[in-house]
Amino acid sequence: MIRGFAVDLGGTKTAAARISDGRIVAREQAPTDGNAGFDGQIAAMKALLDRLGYPRGEALGVAVAGRVDQEGRWQAVNAATLPGITGEPLLTKLRAVFGDRVILRNDAAAATLAEARLGAGRGARHFAYLTVSTGVGGGVMLDGSLLQSPNGLAGHVGFMSSPFGDERCGSGRRGTVESVASGRAIARAAGTPDARAAFASDQPEAQEAIDRSAAAVARLCGDLTALFGLDRIAIGGSVGLGEGYLARVLAKFEEEPPLFRVPVIPAILGHDSALLGALLPDSEMSLS
Ligand code: BMX
């Protein structure tokens, strides 16, 4: 059973939690200041952990949007989301501030581990988790192992190309899934302050923006199934779990031939997945 403290720093909000017996027993949250820079983001994490009474040296799992390489350096892939995060040594700094028992990974990778082991992916052999939120992130579990790469980019499915996209996204790539399907892309196309407002709007451009996002995510599900031979996909994130969103994805997914149409289900752990997954070990063997 996992226990300790966890932080989940996403493009819109930063959450921290105390976890006991595999469950979140206390939680604090604040908006993420995307322009805060490296030291500012660490100070924001510390402020939330202080409110939870985190004692230095206790087990701490940290999950962040952006890529984390094998040396623990942190860099935004979508530079528009976290412009001040450009390859700083996050793991080294976290250990200096919070002690040696810090583990660090990408937020979507953390959520993938949690859903695979404790949630929607249990029993699946080749499983993918997608988060549709401020950005579009994900992770792939093959025979119980998270697909990882030394540069920390593996699993960044939001930066694959989409036939529904044409705009350049903050990664510099044109026509990415993220450029058309993310919460920010929905809000931009809908002309609303955020994706939540687009969901609440009855304006045709808002509904079309959500439909286009769902179509791009459905196509991505088919692509990932072709690439990895998946047997299940779970969808989470604030947009992914938004009212009626999964139904729209599934309606588009019907257009895929049966071979590529694996079960696509909602994430079970909701908004807690990255917090729980931040503390999970990479390998199941060390889970005892
Ligand atoms: C983006 C990318 C991923 C992240 C995903 C979900 C950045 C800053 N973010 O694709 O690393 O996992 O968004 O992040 O490069 P969220 O902010 O939507 O939680």
mmCIF file with all atom_site columns, N, CA and C and ligand atoms in Angstrom, residues 8-12 64-67 74-79 81-82 106-109 131-138 156-159 178, ligand 1:
data_model
loop_
_atom_site.group_PDB
_atom_site.id
_atom_site.type_symbol
_atom_site.label_atom_id
_atom_site.label_alt_id
_atom_site.label_comp_id
_atom_site.label_asym_id
_atom_site.label_entity_id
_atom_site.label_seq_id
_atom_site.pdbx_PDB_ins_code
_atom_site.Cartn_x
_atom_site.Cartn_y
_atom_site.Cartn_z
_atom_site.occupancy
_atom_site.B_iso_or_equiv
_atom_site.pdbx_formal_charge
_atom_site.auth_seq_id
_atom_site.auth_comp_id
_atom_site.auth_asym_id
_atom_site.auth_atom_id
_atom_site.pdbx_PDB_model_num
ATOM   1   N N  . ASP A 1 8   ? 1.009  17.032 -7.679  1.00 0.00 ? 8   ASP A N  1
ATOM   2   C CA . ASP A 1 8   ? 0.669  16.937 -9.103  1.00 0.00 ? 8   ASP A CA 1
ATOM   3   C C  . ASP A 1 8   ? 0.611  18.357 -9.657  1.00 0.00 ? 8   ASP A C  1
ATOM   4   N N  . LEU A 1 9   ? 1.640  18.722 -10.436 1.00 0.00 ? 9   LEU A N  1
ATOM   5   C CA . LEU A 1 9   ? 1.692  20.079 -10.995 1.00 0.00 ? 9   LEU A CA 1
ATOM   6   C C  . LEU A 1 9   ? 1.272  20.007 -12.470 1.00 0.00 ? 9   LEU A C  1
ATOM   7   N N  . GLY A 1 10  ? 0.054  20.451 -12.770 1.00 0.00 ? 10  GLY A N  1
ATOM   8   C CA . GLY A 1 10  ? -0.439 20.467 -14.147 1.00 0.00 ? 10  GLY A CA 1
ATOM   9   C C  . GLY A 1 10  ? -0.432 21.872 -14.702 1.00 0.00 ? 10  GLY A C  1
ATOM   10  N N  . GLY A 1 11  ? -0.875 22.014 -15.939 1.00 0.00 ? 11  GLY A N  1
ATOM   11  C CA . GLY A 1 11  ? -0.860 23.318 -16.588 1.00 0.00 ? 11  GLY A CA 1
ATOM   12  C C  . GLY A 1 11  ? -1.821 24.312 -15.965 1.00 0.00 ? 11  GLY A C  1
ATOM   13  N N  . THR A 1 12  ? -2.879 23.826 -15.300 1.00 0.00 ? 12  THR A N  1
ATOM   14  C CA . THR A 1 12  ? -3.895 24.722 -14.735 1.00 0.00 ? 12  THR A CA 1
ATOM   15  C C  . THR A 1 12  ? -3.898 24.728 -13.217 1.00 0.00 ? 12  THR A C  1
ATOM   16  N N  . VAL A 1 64  ? 4.794  16.083 -12.714 1.00 0.00 ? 64  VAL A N  1
ATOM   17  C CA . VAL A 1 64  ? 4.730  17.410 -13.339 1.00 0.00 ? 64  VAL A CA 1
ATOM   18  C C  . VAL A 1 64  ? 4.390  17.297 -14.819 1.00 0.00 ? 64  VAL A C  1
ATOM   19  N N  . ALA A 1 65  ? 3.639  18.282 -15.327 1.00 0.00 ? 65  ALA A N  1
ATOM   20  C CA . ALA A 1 65  ? 3.464  18.413 -16.772 1.00 0.00 ? 65  ALA A CA 1
ATOM   21  C C  . ALA A 1 65  ? 4.807  18.805 -17.377 1.00 0.00 ? 65  ALA A C  1
ATOM   22  N N  . GLY A 1 66  ? 5.103  18.258 -18.523 1.00 0.00 ? 66  GLY A N  1
ATOM   23  C CA . GLY A 1 66  ? 6.407  18.497 -19.148 1.00 0.00 ? 66  GLY A CA 1
ATOM   24  C C  . GLY A 1 66  ? 7.225  17.225 -19.096 1.00 0.00 ? 66  GLY A C  1
ATOM   25  N N  . ARG A 1 67  ? 8.328  17.206 -19.869 1.00 0.00 ? 67  ARG A N  1
ATOM   26  C CA . ARG A 1 67  ? 9.113  15.969 -19.877 1.00 0.00 ? 67  ARG A CA 1
ATOM   27  C C  . ARG A 1 67  ? 10.156 15.990 -18.773 1.00 0.00 ? 67  ARG A C  1
ATOM   28  N N  . TRP A 1 74  ? 13.799 18.937 -16.048 1.00 0.00 ? 74  TRP A N  1
ATOM   29  C CA . TRP A 1 74  ? 12.392 19.220 -16.349 1.00 0.00 ? 74  TRP A CA 1
ATOM   30  C C  . TRP A 1 74  ? 12.302 20.258 -17.461 1.00 0.00 ? 74  TRP A C  1
ATOM   31  N N  . GLN A 1 75  ? 11.568 19.910 -18.510 1.00 0.00 ? 75  GLN A N  1
ATOM   32  C CA . GLN A 1 75  ? 11.400 20.861 -19.614 1.00 0.00 ? 75  GLN A CA 1
ATOM   33  C C  . GLN A 1 75  ? 9.982  20.772 -20.169 1.00 0.00 ? 75  GLN A C  1
ATOM   34  N N  . ALA A 1 76  ? 9.341  21.930 -20.322 1.00 0.00 ? 76  ALA A N  1
ATOM   35  C CA . ALA A 1 76  ? 8.029  21.947 -20.967 1.00 0.00 ? 76  ALA A CA 1
ATOM   36  C C  . ALA A 1 76  ? 8.193  21.485 -22.408 1.00 0.00 ? 76  ALA A C  1
ATOM   37  N N  . VAL A 1 77  ? 7.315  20.587 -22.851 1.00 0.00 ? 77  VAL A N  1
ATOM   38  C CA . VAL A 1 77  ? 7.293  20.228 -24.276 1.00 0.00 ? 77  VAL A CA 1
ATOM   39  C C  . VAL A 1 77  ? 6.424  21.258 -24.994 1.00 0.00 ? 77  VAL A C  1
ATOM   40  N N  . ASN A 1 78  ? 5.294  21.568 -24.393 1.00 0.00 ? 78  ASN A N  1
ATOM   41  C CA . ASN A 1 78  ? 4.486  22.700 -24.866 1.00 0.00 ? 78  ASN A CA 1
ATOM   42  C C  . ASN A 1 78  ? 4.947  23.939 -24.103 1.00 0.00 ? 78  ASN A C  1
ATOM   43  N N  . ALA A 1 79  ? 5.827  24.707 -24.746 1.00 0.00 ? 79  ALA A N  1
ATOM   44  C CA . ALA A 1 79  ? 6.437  25.855 -24.058 1.00 0.00 ? 79  ALA A CA 1
ATOM   45  C C  . ALA A 1 79  ? 5.426  26.947 -23.757 1.00 0.00 ? 79  ALA A C  1
ATOM   46  N N  . THR A 1 81  ? 2.615  26.422 -22.276 1.00 0.00 ? 81  THR A N  1
ATOM   47  C CA . THR A 1 81  ? 1.962  26.103 -21.000 1.00 0.00 ? 81  THR A CA 1
ATOM   48  C C  . THR A 1 81  ? 2.836  26.504 -19.815 1.00 0.00 ? 81  THR A C  1
ATOM   49  N N  . LEU A 1 82  ? 4.112  26.158 -19.865 1.00 0.00 ? 82  LEU A N  1
ATOM   50  C CA . LEU A 1 82  ? 5.043  26.479 -18.767 1.00 0.00 ? 82  LEU A CA 1
ATOM   51  C C  . LEU A 1 82  ? 6.292  27.122 -19.375 1.00 0.00 ? 82  LEU A C  1
ATOM   52  N N  . ASN A 1 106 ? 6.658  12.459 -15.074 1.00 0.00 ? 106 ASN A N  1
ATOM   53  C CA . ASN A 1 106 ? 5.650  13.239 -15.801 1.00 0.00 ? 106 ASN A CA 1
ATOM   54  C C  . ASN A 1 106 ? 4.257  12.965 -15.207 1.00 0.00 ? 106 ASN A C  1
ATOM   55  N N  . ASP A 1 107 ? 3.371  13.957 -15.252 1.00 0.00 ? 107 ASP A N  1
ATOM   56  C CA . ASP A 1 107 ? 2.041  13.795 -14.641 1.00 0.00 ? 107 ASP A CA 1
ATOM   57  C C  . ASP A 1 107 ? 1.191  12.718 -15.327 1.00 0.00 ? 107 ASP A C  1
ATOM   58  N N  . ALA A 1 108 ? 1.222  12.681 -16.654 1.00 0.00 ? 108 ALA A N  1
ATOM   59  C CA . ALA A 1 108 ? 0.412  11.676 -17.355 1.00 0.00 ? 108 ALA A CA 1
ATOM   60  C C  . ALA A 1 108 ? 0.998  10.278 -17.167 1.00 0.00 ? 108 ALA A C  1
ATOM   61  N N  . ALA A 1 109 ? 2.322  10.190 -17.059 1.00 0.00 ? 109 ALA A N  1
ATOM   62  C CA . ALA A 1 109 ? 2.948  8.890  -16.787 1.00 0.00 ? 109 ALA A CA 1
ATOM   63  C C  . ALA A 1 109 ? 2.534  8.391  -15.405 1.00 0.00 ? 109 ALA A C  1
ATOM   64  N N  . THR A 1 131 ? -4.902 11.636 -21.054 1.00 0.00 ? 131 THR A N  1
ATOM   65  C CA . THR A 1 131 ? -5.524 12.729 -20.318 1.00 0.00 ? 131 THR A CA 1
ATOM   66  C C  . THR A 1 131 ? -5.769 13.876 -21.286 1.00 0.00 ? 131 THR A C  1
ATOM   67  N N  . VAL A 1 132 ? -7.013 14.324 -21.318 1.00 0.00 ? 132 VAL A N  1
ATOM   68  C CA . VAL A 1 132 ? -7.361 15.496 -22.122 1.00 0.00 ? 132 VAL A CA 1
ATOM   69  C C  . VAL A 1 132 ? -7.695 16.579 -21.111 1.00 0.00 ? 132 VAL A C  1
ATOM   70  N N  . SER A 1 133 ? -6.791 17.554 -21.016 1.00 0.00 ? 133 SER A N  1
ATOM   71  C CA . SER A 1 133 ? -6.883 18.531 -19.936 1.00 0.00 ? 133 SER A CA 1
ATOM   72  C C  . SER A 1 133 ? -6.376 19.867 -20.483 1.00 0.00 ? 133 SER A C  1
ATOM   73  N N  . THR A 1 134 ? -5.518 20.570 -19.754 1.00 0.00 ? 134 THR A N  1
ATOM   74  C CA . THR A 1 134 ? -4.904 21.774 -20.321 1.00 0.00 ? 134 THR A CA 1
ATOM   75  C C  . THR A 1 134 ? -4.198 21.389 -21.620 1.00 0.00 ? 134 THR A C  1
ATOM   76  N N  . GLY A 1 135 ? -3.435 20.302 -21.554 1.00 0.00 ? 135 GLY A N  1
ATOM   77  C CA . GLY A 1 135 ? -2.808 19.703 -22.728 1.00 0.00 ? 135 GLY A CA 1
ATOM   78  C C  . GLY A 1 135 ? -3.422 18.332 -22.971 1.00 0.00 ? 135 GLY A C  1
ATOM   79  N N  . VAL A 1 136 ? -2.798 17.567 -23.855 1.00 0.00 ? 136 VAL A N  1
ATOM   80  C CA . VAL A 1 136 ? -3.176 16.161 -24.049 1.00 0.00 ? 136 VAL A CA 1
ATOM   81  C C  . VAL A 1 136 ? -1.933 15.340 -23.730 1.00 0.00 ? 136 VAL A C  1
ATOM   82  N N  . GLY A 1 137 ? -2.034 14.488 -22.714 1.00 0.00 ? 137 GLY A N  1
ATOM   83  C CA . GLY A 1 137 ? -0.888 13.674 -22.324 1.00 0.00 ? 137 GLY A CA 1
ATOM   84  C C  . GLY A 1 137 ? -1.278 12.215 -22.305 1.00 0.00 ? 137 GLY A C  1
ATOM   85  N N  . GLY A 1 138 ? -0.316 11.370 -22.004 1.00 0.00 ? 138 GLY A N  1
ATOM   86  C CA . GLY A 1 138 ? -0.654 9.955  -21.968 1.00 0.00 ? 138 GLY A CA 1
ATOM   87  C C  . GLY A 1 138 ? 0.483  9.092  -21.502 1.00 0.00 ? 138 GLY A C  1
ATOM   88  N N  . HIS A 1 156 ? 4.329  11.024 -24.873 1.00 0.00 ? 156 HIS A N  1
ATOM   89  C CA . HIS A 1 156 ? 3.762  12.362 -25.123 1.00 0.00 ? 156 HIS A CA 1
ATOM   90  C C  . HIS A 1 156 ? 2.899  12.339 -26.391 1.00 0.00 ? 156 HIS A C  1
ATOM   91  N N  . VAL A 1 157 ? 1.785  11.623 -26.284 1.00 0.00 ? 157 VAL A N  1
ATOM   92  C CA . VAL A 1 157 ? 0.935  11.359 -27.459 1.00 0.00 ? 157 VAL A CA 1
ATOM   93  C C  . VAL A 1 157 ? 0.248  12.627 -27.983 1.00 0.00 ? 157 VAL A C  1
ATOM   94  N N  . GLY A 1 158 ? 0.180  13.658 -27.159 1.00 0.00 ? 158 GLY A N  1
ATOM   95  C CA . GLY A 1 158 ? -0.443 14.906 -27.602 1.00 0.00 ? 158 GLY A CA 1
ATOM   96  C C  . GLY A 1 158 ? 0.334  15.592 -28.707 1.00 0.00 ? 158 GLY A C  1
ATOM   97  N N  . PHE A 1 159 ? 1.592  15.168 -28.906 1.00 0.00 ? 159 PHE A N  1
ATOM   98  C CA . PHE A 1 159 ? 2.413  15.816 -29.922 1.00 0.00 ? 159 PHE A CA 1
ATOM   99  C C  . PHE A 1 159 ? 2.515  14.997 -31.199 1.00 0.00 ? 159 PHE A C  1
ATOM   100 N N  . GLU A 1 178 ? -2.647 17.890 -29.655 1.00 0.00 ? 178 GLU A N  1
ATOM   101 C CA . GLU A 1 178 ? -2.783 18.929 -28.631 1.00 0.00 ? 178 GLU A CA 1
ATOM   102 C C  . GLU A 1 178 ? -3.325 20.244 -29.226 1.00 0.00 ? 178 GLU A C  1
HETATM 103 C C1 . BMX B 2 .   ? 1.201  18.369 -22.528 1.00 0.00 ? 1   BMX B C1 1
HETATM 104 C C2 . BMX B 2 .   ? 2.613  18.277 -21.927 1.00 0.00 ? 1   BMX B C2 1
HETATM 105 C C3 . BMX B 2 .   ? 2.735  16.948 -21.176 1.00 0.00 ? 1   BMX B C3 1
HETATM 106 C C4 . BMX B 2 .   ? 1.625  16.775 -20.145 1.00 0.00 ? 1   BMX B C4 1
HETATM 107 C C5 . BMX B 2 .   ? 0.262  16.937 -20.809 1.00 0.00 ? 1   BMX B C5 1
HETATM 108 C C6 . BMX B 2 .   ? -0.874 16.951 -19.800 1.00 0.00 ? 1   BMX B C6 1
HETATM 109 C C7 . BMX B 2 .   ? 3.867  20.255 -21.198 1.00 0.00 ? 1   BMX B C7 1
HETATM 110 C C8 . BMX B 2 .   ? 3.930  21.439 -20.271 1.00 0.00 ? 1   BMX B C8 1
HETATM 111 N N1 . BMX B 2 .   ? 2.810  19.432 -21.064 1.00 0.00 ? 1   BMX B N1 1
HETATM 112 O O1 . BMX B 2 .   ? 1.028  17.461 -23.525 1.00 0.00 ? 1   BMX B O1 1
HETATM 113 O O2 . BMX B 2 .   ? 3.989  16.835 -20.559 1.00 0.00 ? 1   BMX B O2 1
HETATM 114 O O3 . BMX B 2 .   ? 1.722  15.487 -19.562 1.00 0.00 ? 1   BMX B O3 1
HETATM 115 O O4 . BMX B 2 .   ? 0.222  18.177 -21.522 1.00 0.00 ? 1   BMX B O4 1
HETATM 116 O O5 . BMX B 2 .   ? -0.652 18.025 -18.913 1.00 0.00 ? 1   BMX B O5 1
HETATM 117 O O6 . BMX B 2 .   ? 4.754  20.093 -22.018 1.00 0.00 ? 1   BMX B O6 1
HETATM 118 P P1 . BMX B 2 .   ? -1.805 18.875 -18.181 1.00 0.00 ? 1   BMX B P1 1
HETATM 119 O O7 . BMX B 2 .   ? -1.211 20.226 -17.949 1.00 0.00 ? 1   BMX B O7 1
HETATM 120 O O8 . BMX B 2 .   ? -2.972 18.922 -19.103 1.00 0.00 ? 1   BMX B O8 1
HETATM 121 O O9 . BMX B 2 .   ? -2.070 18.131 -16.930 1.00 0.00 ? 1   BMX B O9 1
#
